[in-house]
Amino acid sequence: MEEIRVGGMYFSLDLSLPLYEQVLEQVRSSIAKGEIALGDKIPSVRELAQALKINPNTVMRAYQELEREQLTETRRGQGTYITSDIAKVDLIRYRVADKAIEEFLSKMTGLGFETPEIDKLLRIKRGEAHE
Amino acid sequence: MNDTANVAIRAEDVCKSYGSRQAIRNLNMAVPAHSVTAILGPNGAGKSTLMRMITGMETPDTGTFSVLGRKPSWELNRWIAYLPDRAQWYSHHMVEHALEWARTLQPGFNEMRARDLMVTLDLDASMKVEGMSKGEEARLMLALCLARDVPLLVLDEPFSGIDMISRERIVAALIDSFSEREQTVLISTHEIAETESLFDYAVFVDKGVAVLAGDVERMRAERGSLQQVYRQLYG
């Protein structure tokens, strides 16, 4: 999977999974990581579709969802901007973090670890405990 | 999808034979309006026959087609921009003449858009059609199709045998075109890997039958990429 940089955001799309969800997720994560700053303009639907070589409808759907979540706002005739409300971005940061934790836990459970062991391994990793 | 407003092309139990060879056998499909739909399948699956029937160049032996709510005909073709799989050109023509021809004979031809497309597709108006590479010729043909303000665009193998750079330019021109207007687009292609991200609906054809059709994002969720589905079906 090729990583594509568009206006500060990074995308890497897997054609075997729905593209809409990936575009949405990757813009959210760019916002959460601060790759794109509060109040910044994001690429137009056409620009992003061109950069990712995907159907503009897919980008449009993802942008509509971001707007619905109030992470972006469209100013008539000017384009789409990231919200300047830090509380909204923080909420997304926690949501992205929550998802990362869930993925981590599911991987650990898959390897046969249970909660006390996982806790211990995390403490060891942070240097708070010894093997 | 029973509403003609939601369906741009509908085929019902269509059959077509050439002598003893059955090119299309009881084919059924419904192409959603304003979708970018792929017609996929191996050589000889019946893709070009299907497109020629949609544009009224061939008539089904049995069954019916409804295109933009009407029966395919020459009359209906004023609403369709069609790129056939085999192009025929007057070789003494220059690109400029091709534009003139399109302006005179092609309903809905938008010359300003055509000139913009020539820039995107890196074509020069003073070029002679004779001596053009296959890629240049394909780009010219596509420019003439995309420059028409019509509700239906039918492209038969627009990428086959075309170099990578021409193909990328064509993809870019298509994405621009999809962003600018609401048009139903039907594309048959073998180049699935490079083009599958463009489609929102796909019809897989095998031996004259539509074996699978559906929303591409749903196929991705349920079965993987179009390339993977293609391998599952034909591999």
Short mmCIF file of C-alpha atoms in Angstrom, two decimals:
data_model
loop_
_atom_site.label_atom_id
_atom_site.label_comp_id
_atom_site.label_asym_id
_atom_site.label_seq_id
_atom_site.Cartn_x
_atom_site.Cartn_y
_atom_site.Cartn_z
CA MET A 1 0.00 0.00 0.00
CA GLU A 2 1.39 3.30 -1.12
CA GLU A 3 1.29 6.19 1.32
CA ILE A 4 0.00 9.38 -0.24
CA ARG A 5 0.42 12.80 1.33
CA VAL A 6 -2.26 15.37 0.60
CA GLY A 7 -2.16 18.79 2.24
CA GLY A 8 -0.44 17.56 5.42
CA MET A 9 -2.62 14.46 5.75
CA TYR A 10 -1.42 10.94 5.08
CA PHE A 11 -3.50 8.32 3.32
CA SER A 12 -2.94 4.70 2.53
CA LEU A 13 -5.89 2.90 1.03
CA ASP A 14 -6.56 -0.83 0.92
CA LEU A 15 -8.78 -1.68 -2.07
CA SER A 16 -10.07 -4.82 -0.35
CA LEU A 17 -11.90 -2.74 2.29
CA PRO A 18 -14.58 -0.04 1.87
CA LEU A 19 -12.81 3.16 0.79
CA TYR A 20 -15.32 5.54 2.37
CA GLU A 21 -14.55 4.30 5.89
CA GLN A 22 -10.81 4.43 5.25
CA VAL A 23 -10.88 8.01 3.97
CA LEU A 24 -13.06 9.08 6.91
CA GLU A 25 -10.90 7.27 9.46
CA GLN A 26 -7.66 8.63 8.01
CA VAL A 27 -8.86 12.25 7.96
CA ARG A 28 -10.08 11.86 11.57
CA SER A 29 -6.75 10.45 12.58
CA SER A 30 -4.88 13.28 10.82
CA ILE A 31 -6.96 15.76 12.80
CA ALA A 32 -6.38 13.88 16.07
CA LYS A 33 -2.61 13.72 15.47
CA GLY A 34 -2.49 17.40 14.57
CA GLU A 35 -1.10 16.67 11.10
CA ILE A 36 -3.62 19.22 10.03
CA ALA A 37 -4.07 22.18 12.37
CA LEU A 38 -7.25 23.65 13.86
CA GLY A 39 -8.91 26.02 11.43
CA ASP A 40 -6.86 24.79 8.47
CA LYS A 41 -8.36 24.34 5.04
CA ILE A 42 -8.61 20.76 3.81
CA PRO A 43 -8.28 19.73 0.14
CA SER A 44 -11.40 20.05 -2.00
CA VAL A 45 -13.34 16.90 -2.87
CA ARG A 46 -11.86 17.02 -6.34
CA GLU A 47 -8.27 17.53 -5.12
CA LEU A 48 -8.47 14.62 -2.71
CA ALA A 49 -10.18 12.38 -5.29
CA GLN A 50 -7.42 13.20 -7.78
CA ALA A 51 -4.63 12.59 -5.28
CA LEU A 52 -6.08 9.26 -4.13
CA LYS A 53 -7.35 8.32 -7.64
CA ILE A 54 -10.77 7.48 -6.25
CA ASN A 55 -14.37 8.29 -7.11
CA PRO A 56 -15.25 11.83 -5.91
CA ASN A 57 -18.51 10.44 -4.49
CA THR A 58 -16.49 8.47 -1.95
CA VAL A 59 -14.64 11.59 -0.81
CA MET A 60 -17.89 13.55 -0.75
CA ARG A 61 -19.54 10.98 1.55
CA ALA A 62 -16.58 11.07 3.94
CA TYR A 63 -16.62 14.89 3.97
CA GLN A 64 -20.36 14.91 4.68
CA GLU A 65 -19.80 12.65 7.67
CA LEU A 66 -16.98 14.89 8.99
CA GLU A 67 -19.30 17.86 8.64
CA ARG A 68 -22.05 15.98 10.47
CA GLU A 69 -19.59 15.27 13.29
CA GLN A 70 -18.80 19.01 13.29
CA LEU A 71 -15.12 18.28 12.75
CA THR A 72 -15.18 20.40 9.62
CA GLU A 73 -17.21 23.29 8.35
CA THR A 74 -17.80 24.42 4.81
CA ARG A 75 -17.65 28.14 4.11
CA ARG A 76 -19.61 29.03 1.07
CA GLY A 77 -17.37 29.61 -1.93
CA GLN A 78 -14.20 29.21 0.15
CA GLY A 79 -13.87 25.52 0.86
CA THR A 80 -13.88 23.18 3.83
CA TYR A 81 -12.03 23.95 7.05
CA ILE A 82 -11.11 21.94 10.15
CA THR A 83 -13.03 23.12 13.20
CA SER A 84 -11.23 25.56 15.47
CA ASP A 85 -13.04 24.10 18.49
CA ILE A 86 -10.38 22.19 20.46
CA ALA A 87 -13.01 20.32 22.49
CA LYS A 88 -14.29 18.63 19.34
CA VAL A 89 -10.79 17.64 18.29
CA ASP A 90 -10.09 16.31 21.79
CA LEU A 91 -13.17 14.16 21.59
CA ILE A 92 -11.86 12.66 18.36
CA ARG A 93 -8.41 12.16 19.93
CA TYR A 94 -10.03 10.09 22.66
CA ARG A 95 -12.08 8.15 20.17
CA VAL A 96 -9.04 7.34 18.05
CA ALA A 97 -7.16 6.37 21.25
CA ASP A 98 -10.04 4.17 22.32
CA LYS A 99 -9.96 2.38 19.00
CA ALA A 100 -6.18 1.89 19.22
CA ILE A 101 -6.60 0.37 22.71
CA GLU A 102 -9.35 -1.93 21.49
CA GLU A 103 -7.15 -3.13 18.63
CA PHE A 104 -4.25 -3.67 21.01
CA LEU A 105 -6.40 -5.61 23.50
CA SER A 106 -7.93 -7.77 20.81
CA LYS A 107 -4.45 -8.62 19.51
CA MET A 108 -3.24 -9.49 23.03
CA THR A 109 -6.34 -11.59 23.75
CA GLY A 110 -5.73 -13.34 20.44
CA LEU A 111 -2.26 -14.22 21.67
CA GLY A 112 -3.81 -15.76 24.79
CA PHE A 113 -2.97 -13.03 27.31
CA GLU A 114 -5.42 -12.13 30.06
CA THR A 115 -5.93 -8.73 31.68
CA PRO A 116 -3.55 -9.09 34.69
CA GLU A 117 -0.77 -10.30 32.41
CA ILE A 118 -1.38 -7.50 29.92
CA ASP A 119 -1.27 -4.95 32.76
CA LYS A 120 1.99 -6.43 33.97
CA LEU A 121 3.55 -6.37 30.51
CA LEU A 122 2.55 -2.72 30.12
CA ARG A 123 4.13 -1.84 33.48
CA ILE A 124 7.31 -3.65 32.46
CA LYS A 125 7.38 -1.77 29.21
CA ARG A 126 7.14 1.53 31.10
CA GLY A 127 9.91 0.44 33.47
CA GLU A 128 7.56 0.32 36.48
CA ALA A 129 7.89 -3.39 37.07
CA HIS A 130 10.38 -6.19 36.58
CA GLU A 131 9.93 -9.57 34.93
CA MET B 1 -34.74 -0.35 -8.03
CA ASN B 2 -37.96 -0.34 -9.99
CA ASP B 3 -38.06 3.38 -10.48
CA THR B 4 -36.68 4.54 -13.85
CA ALA B 5 -35.41 7.70 -12.13
CA ASN B 6 -32.99 5.51 -10.19
CA VAL B 7 -32.00 3.20 -13.02
CA ALA B 8 -30.16 4.51 -16.09
CA ILE B 9 -29.91 1.21 -17.95
CA ARG B 10 -32.00 -1.88 -17.45
CA ALA B 11 -31.61 -5.18 -19.31
CA GLU B 12 -34.26 -7.87 -18.99
CA ASP B 13 -33.64 -11.41 -20.23
CA VAL B 14 -31.55 -10.18 -23.13
CA CYS B 15 -30.26 -12.78 -25.64
CA LYS B 16 -28.10 -12.20 -28.69
CA SER B 17 -26.52 -14.77 -31.00
CA TYR B 18 -24.15 -14.48 -33.94
CA GLY B 19 -24.78 -17.61 -35.99
CA SER B 20 -24.45 -20.50 -33.60
CA ARG B 21 -22.49 -18.47 -31.05
CA GLN B 22 -24.52 -17.10 -28.15
CA ALA B 23 -22.88 -13.80 -27.22
CA ILE B 24 -25.46 -12.79 -24.58
CA ARG B 25 -27.67 -15.26 -22.74
CA ASN B 26 -30.60 -14.16 -20.55
CA LEU B 27 -28.71 -11.16 -19.28
CA ASN B 28 -30.33 -9.05 -16.57
CA MET B 29 -28.89 -5.91 -15.03
CA ALA B 30 -29.84 -2.52 -13.63
CA VAL B 31 -27.24 0.23 -13.75
CA PRO B 32 -27.98 2.90 -11.10
CA ALA B 33 -28.45 6.45 -12.39
CA HIS B 34 -25.46 8.77 -11.79
CA SER B 35 -23.23 5.82 -10.90
CA VAL B 36 -19.82 5.06 -12.33
CA THR B 37 -20.38 1.44 -13.29
CA ALA B 38 -17.81 -1.11 -14.38
CA ILE B 39 -18.57 -3.92 -16.80
CA LEU B 40 -15.98 -6.58 -16.05
CA GLY B 41 -15.21 -9.96 -17.51
CA PRO B 42 -12.73 -11.86 -19.67
CA ASN B 43 -12.38 -11.49 -23.44
CA GLY B 44 -15.40 -12.82 -25.26
CA ALA B 45 -17.67 -12.46 -22.21
CA GLY B 46 -20.01 -10.22 -24.21
CA LYS B 47 -19.03 -6.80 -22.86
CA SER B 48 -18.70 -5.05 -26.23
CA THR B 49 -21.90 -6.66 -27.54
CA LEU B 50 -23.66 -5.35 -24.45
CA MET B 51 -22.39 -1.83 -25.10
CA ARG B 52 -23.30 -1.96 -28.78
CA MET B 53 -26.84 -2.95 -27.81
CA ILE B 54 -27.08 -0.08 -25.31
CA THR B 55 -26.12 2.33 -28.08
CA GLY B 56 -28.52 0.77 -30.58
CA MET B 57 -25.78 -0.53 -32.90
CA GLU B 58 -27.11 -4.04 -32.35
CA THR B 59 -30.57 -5.25 -31.39
CA PRO B 60 -31.24 -8.10 -28.98
CA ASP B 61 -32.78 -11.29 -30.44
CA THR B 62 -35.08 -11.50 -27.43
CA GLY B 63 -35.49 -9.53 -24.21
CA THR B 64 -35.54 -5.78 -23.69
CA PHE B 65 -33.26 -2.88 -22.95
CA SER B 66 -34.31 0.35 -21.36
CA VAL B 67 -31.73 3.14 -21.59
CA LEU B 68 -32.57 6.46 -19.94
CA GLY B 69 -36.13 5.15 -19.78
CA ARG B 70 -36.32 4.45 -23.53
CA LYS B 71 -35.61 1.77 -26.08
CA PRO B 72 -32.09 2.08 -27.58
CA SER B 73 -32.11 3.79 -30.99
CA TRP B 74 -30.14 6.20 -33.15
CA GLU B 75 -32.46 8.91 -31.92
CA LEU B 76 -31.59 8.15 -28.29
CA ASN B 77 -27.87 8.32 -29.05
CA ARG B 78 -27.90 12.10 -28.99
CA TRP B 79 -28.02 11.65 -25.19
CA ILE B 80 -25.16 9.17 -25.11
CA ALA B 81 -21.43 9.75 -25.55
CA TYR B 82 -20.01 6.44 -26.74
CA LEU B 83 -16.40 5.38 -27.10
CA PRO B 84 -16.36 2.20 -29.19
CA ASP B 85 -13.69 -0.45 -28.66
CA ARG B 86 -12.38 -0.06 -32.20
CA ALA B 87 -11.97 3.47 -33.45
CA GLN B 88 -12.21 4.52 -37.07
CA TRP B 89 -10.56 7.70 -38.21
CA TYR B 90 -9.95 9.60 -41.35
CA SER B 91 -6.21 9.53 -41.19
CA HIS B 92 -5.64 12.86 -42.96
CA HIS B 93 -7.51 14.62 -40.19
CA MET B 94 -5.83 16.86 -37.67
CA VAL B 95 -7.03 17.15 -34.09
CA GLU B 96 -8.50 20.50 -35.06
CA HIS B 97 -10.67 18.77 -37.69
CA ALA B 98 -11.83 16.21 -35.17
CA LEU B 99 -13.01 19.07 -32.94
CA GLU B 100 -14.81 20.65 -35.87
CA TRP B 101 -16.46 17.34 -36.70
CA ALA B 102 -17.60 16.92 -33.11
CA ARG B 103 -18.90 20.49 -32.95
CA THR B 104 -20.98 19.97 -36.07
CA LEU B 105 -22.22 16.45 -35.51
CA GLN B 106 -22.16 15.65 -31.81
CA PRO B 107 -25.17 16.92 -29.83
CA GLY B 108 -24.25 18.62 -26.58
CA PHE B 109 -20.61 19.08 -27.62
CA ASN B 110 -19.00 21.68 -25.39
CA GLU B 111 -15.98 23.06 -27.20
CA MET B 112 -14.56 24.92 -24.22
CA ARG B 113 -14.60 21.73 -22.20
CA ALA B 114 -12.98 19.91 -25.12
CA ARG B 115 -10.14 22.47 -25.22
CA ASP B 116 -9.62 22.12 -21.45
CA LEU B 117 -9.57 18.34 -21.81
CA MET B 118 -6.96 18.58 -24.56
CA VAL B 119 -4.69 20.34 -22.07
CA THR B 120 -5.35 17.78 -19.31
CA LEU B 121 -4.79 14.95 -21.76
CA ASP B 122 -1.71 16.61 -23.27
CA LEU B 123 -2.97 16.83 -26.87
CA ASP B 124 -2.04 19.51 -29.35
CA ALA B 125 -4.72 20.77 -31.78
CA SER B 126 -2.27 20.88 -34.69
CA MET B 127 -1.36 17.19 -34.32
CA LYS B 128 -2.23 14.92 -37.22
CA VAL B 129 -4.42 11.98 -36.34
CA GLU B 130 -2.36 9.87 -38.72
CA GLY B 131 0.82 8.88 -36.96
CA MET B 132 -0.68 9.26 -33.50
CA SER B 133 0.25 6.61 -30.98
CA LYS B 134 -2.51 4.35 -29.71
CA GLY B 135 -2.40 6.25 -26.40
CA GLU B 136 -2.76 9.65 -28.09
CA GLU B 137 -5.62 8.42 -30.22
CA ALA B 138 -7.40 7.01 -27.16
CA ARG B 139 -6.94 10.31 -25.33
CA LEU B 140 -8.37 12.25 -28.30
CA MET B 141 -11.38 9.94 -28.54
CA LEU B 142 -11.97 10.25 -24.81
CA ALA B 143 -11.69 14.06 -24.93
CA LEU B 144 -14.42 14.12 -27.60
CA CYS B 145 -16.68 11.92 -25.44
CA LEU B 146 -16.08 13.74 -22.15
CA ALA B 147 -16.70 17.10 -23.81
CA ARG B 148 -20.34 16.25 -24.43
CA ASP B 149 -22.97 17.40 -21.95
CA VAL B 150 -25.08 14.26 -22.07
CA PRO B 151 -26.62 12.13 -19.30
CA LEU B 152 -24.88 8.88 -20.29
CA LEU B 153 -21.26 8.12 -21.07
CA VAL B 154 -20.39 4.65 -22.42
CA LEU B 155 -16.69 3.78 -22.68
CA ASP B 156 -15.70 0.44 -24.15
CA GLU B 157 -12.18 -0.52 -23.03
CA PRO B 158 -10.81 3.03 -22.77
CA PHE B 159 -7.55 1.79 -21.20
CA SER B 160 -6.64 -1.29 -23.20
CA GLY B 161 -3.25 -1.29 -24.88
CA ILE B 162 -2.51 2.20 -23.62
CA ASP B 163 0.74 3.26 -21.93
CA MET B 164 0.83 4.06 -18.23
CA ILE B 165 1.13 7.84 -18.61
CA SER B 166 -1.81 8.03 -21.03
CA ARG B 167 -3.79 5.83 -18.67
CA GLU B 168 -3.03 8.08 -15.71
CA ARG B 169 -4.04 11.14 -17.71
CA ILE B 170 -7.30 9.43 -18.69
CA VAL B 171 -8.04 8.51 -15.06
CA ALA B 172 -7.37 12.12 -14.01
CA ALA B 173 -9.69 13.44 -16.74
CA LEU B 174 -12.40 11.00 -15.66
CA ILE B 175 -12.15 12.03 -11.99
CA ASP B 176 -12.45 15.70 -13.01
CA SER B 177 -15.45 14.84 -15.12
CA PHE B 178 -17.12 12.89 -12.29
CA SER B 179 -16.57 15.86 -9.93
CA GLU B 180 -18.11 18.33 -12.32
CA ARG B 181 -21.41 16.76 -13.24
CA GLU B 182 -24.05 14.17 -12.63
CA GLN B 183 -23.73 11.68 -15.41
CA THR B 184 -24.16 7.92 -15.55
CA VAL B 185 -20.89 6.39 -16.68
CA LEU B 186 -20.49 2.84 -17.95
CA ILE B 187 -16.93 1.58 -18.48
CA SER B 188 -15.80 -1.84 -19.62
CA THR B 189 -12.23 -2.65 -18.75
CA HIS B 190 -9.59 -5.28 -18.14
CA GLU B 191 -7.38 -2.93 -16.17
CA ILE B 192 -9.09 -3.61 -12.86
CA ALA B 193 -6.13 -2.92 -10.60
CA GLU B 194 -5.63 0.63 -11.86
CA THR B 195 -9.27 1.58 -12.17
CA GLU B 196 -11.30 -0.20 -9.51
CA SER B 197 -11.13 2.73 -7.09
CA LEU B 198 -13.15 4.76 -9.63
CA PHE B 199 -16.25 2.59 -9.63
CA ASP B 200 -19.28 2.65 -7.39
CA TYR B 201 -21.18 -0.17 -9.07
CA ALA B 202 -19.88 -3.26 -10.89
CA VAL B 203 -21.37 -5.90 -13.17
CA PHE B 204 -19.36 -9.07 -13.78
CA VAL B 205 -20.16 -10.75 -17.09
CA ASP B 206 -19.24 -14.32 -17.97
CA LYS B 207 -20.19 -16.13 -21.18
CA GLY B 208 -22.95 -13.63 -21.88
CA VAL B 209 -24.50 -13.75 -18.40
CA ALA B 210 -24.31 -11.11 -15.64
CA VAL B 211 -22.98 -13.40 -12.92
CA LEU B 212 -22.61 -10.80 -10.18
CA ALA B 213 -23.64 -7.16 -9.81
CA GLY B 214 -23.67 -4.74 -6.95
CA ASP B 215 -22.41 -1.75 -5.03
CA VAL B 216 -18.60 -1.80 -5.07
CA GLU B 217 -18.16 -0.59 -1.48
CA ARG B 218 -20.43 -3.41 -0.30
CA MET B 219 -18.44 -5.92 -2.38
CA ARG B 220 -15.28 -4.63 -0.71
CA ALA B 221 -16.84 -5.15 2.72
CA GLU B 222 -18.21 -8.60 1.89
CA ARG B 223 -15.73 -10.11 -0.57
CA GLY B 224 -12.68 -7.88 -0.97
CA SER B 225 -11.31 -5.86 -3.86
CA LEU B 226 -12.78 -6.13 -7.36
CA GLN B 227 -9.54 -7.80 -8.37
CA GLN B 228 -10.11 -10.46 -5.69
CA VAL B 229 -13.75 -10.91 -6.73
CA TYR B 230 -12.60 -11.25 -10.35
CA ARG B 231 -10.19 -14.02 -9.33
CA GLN B 232 -12.93 -15.75 -7.29
CA LEU B 233 -15.24 -15.70 -10.32
CA TYR B 234 -12.92 -16.46 -13.21
CA GLY B 235 -9.74 -17.88 -11.64
#
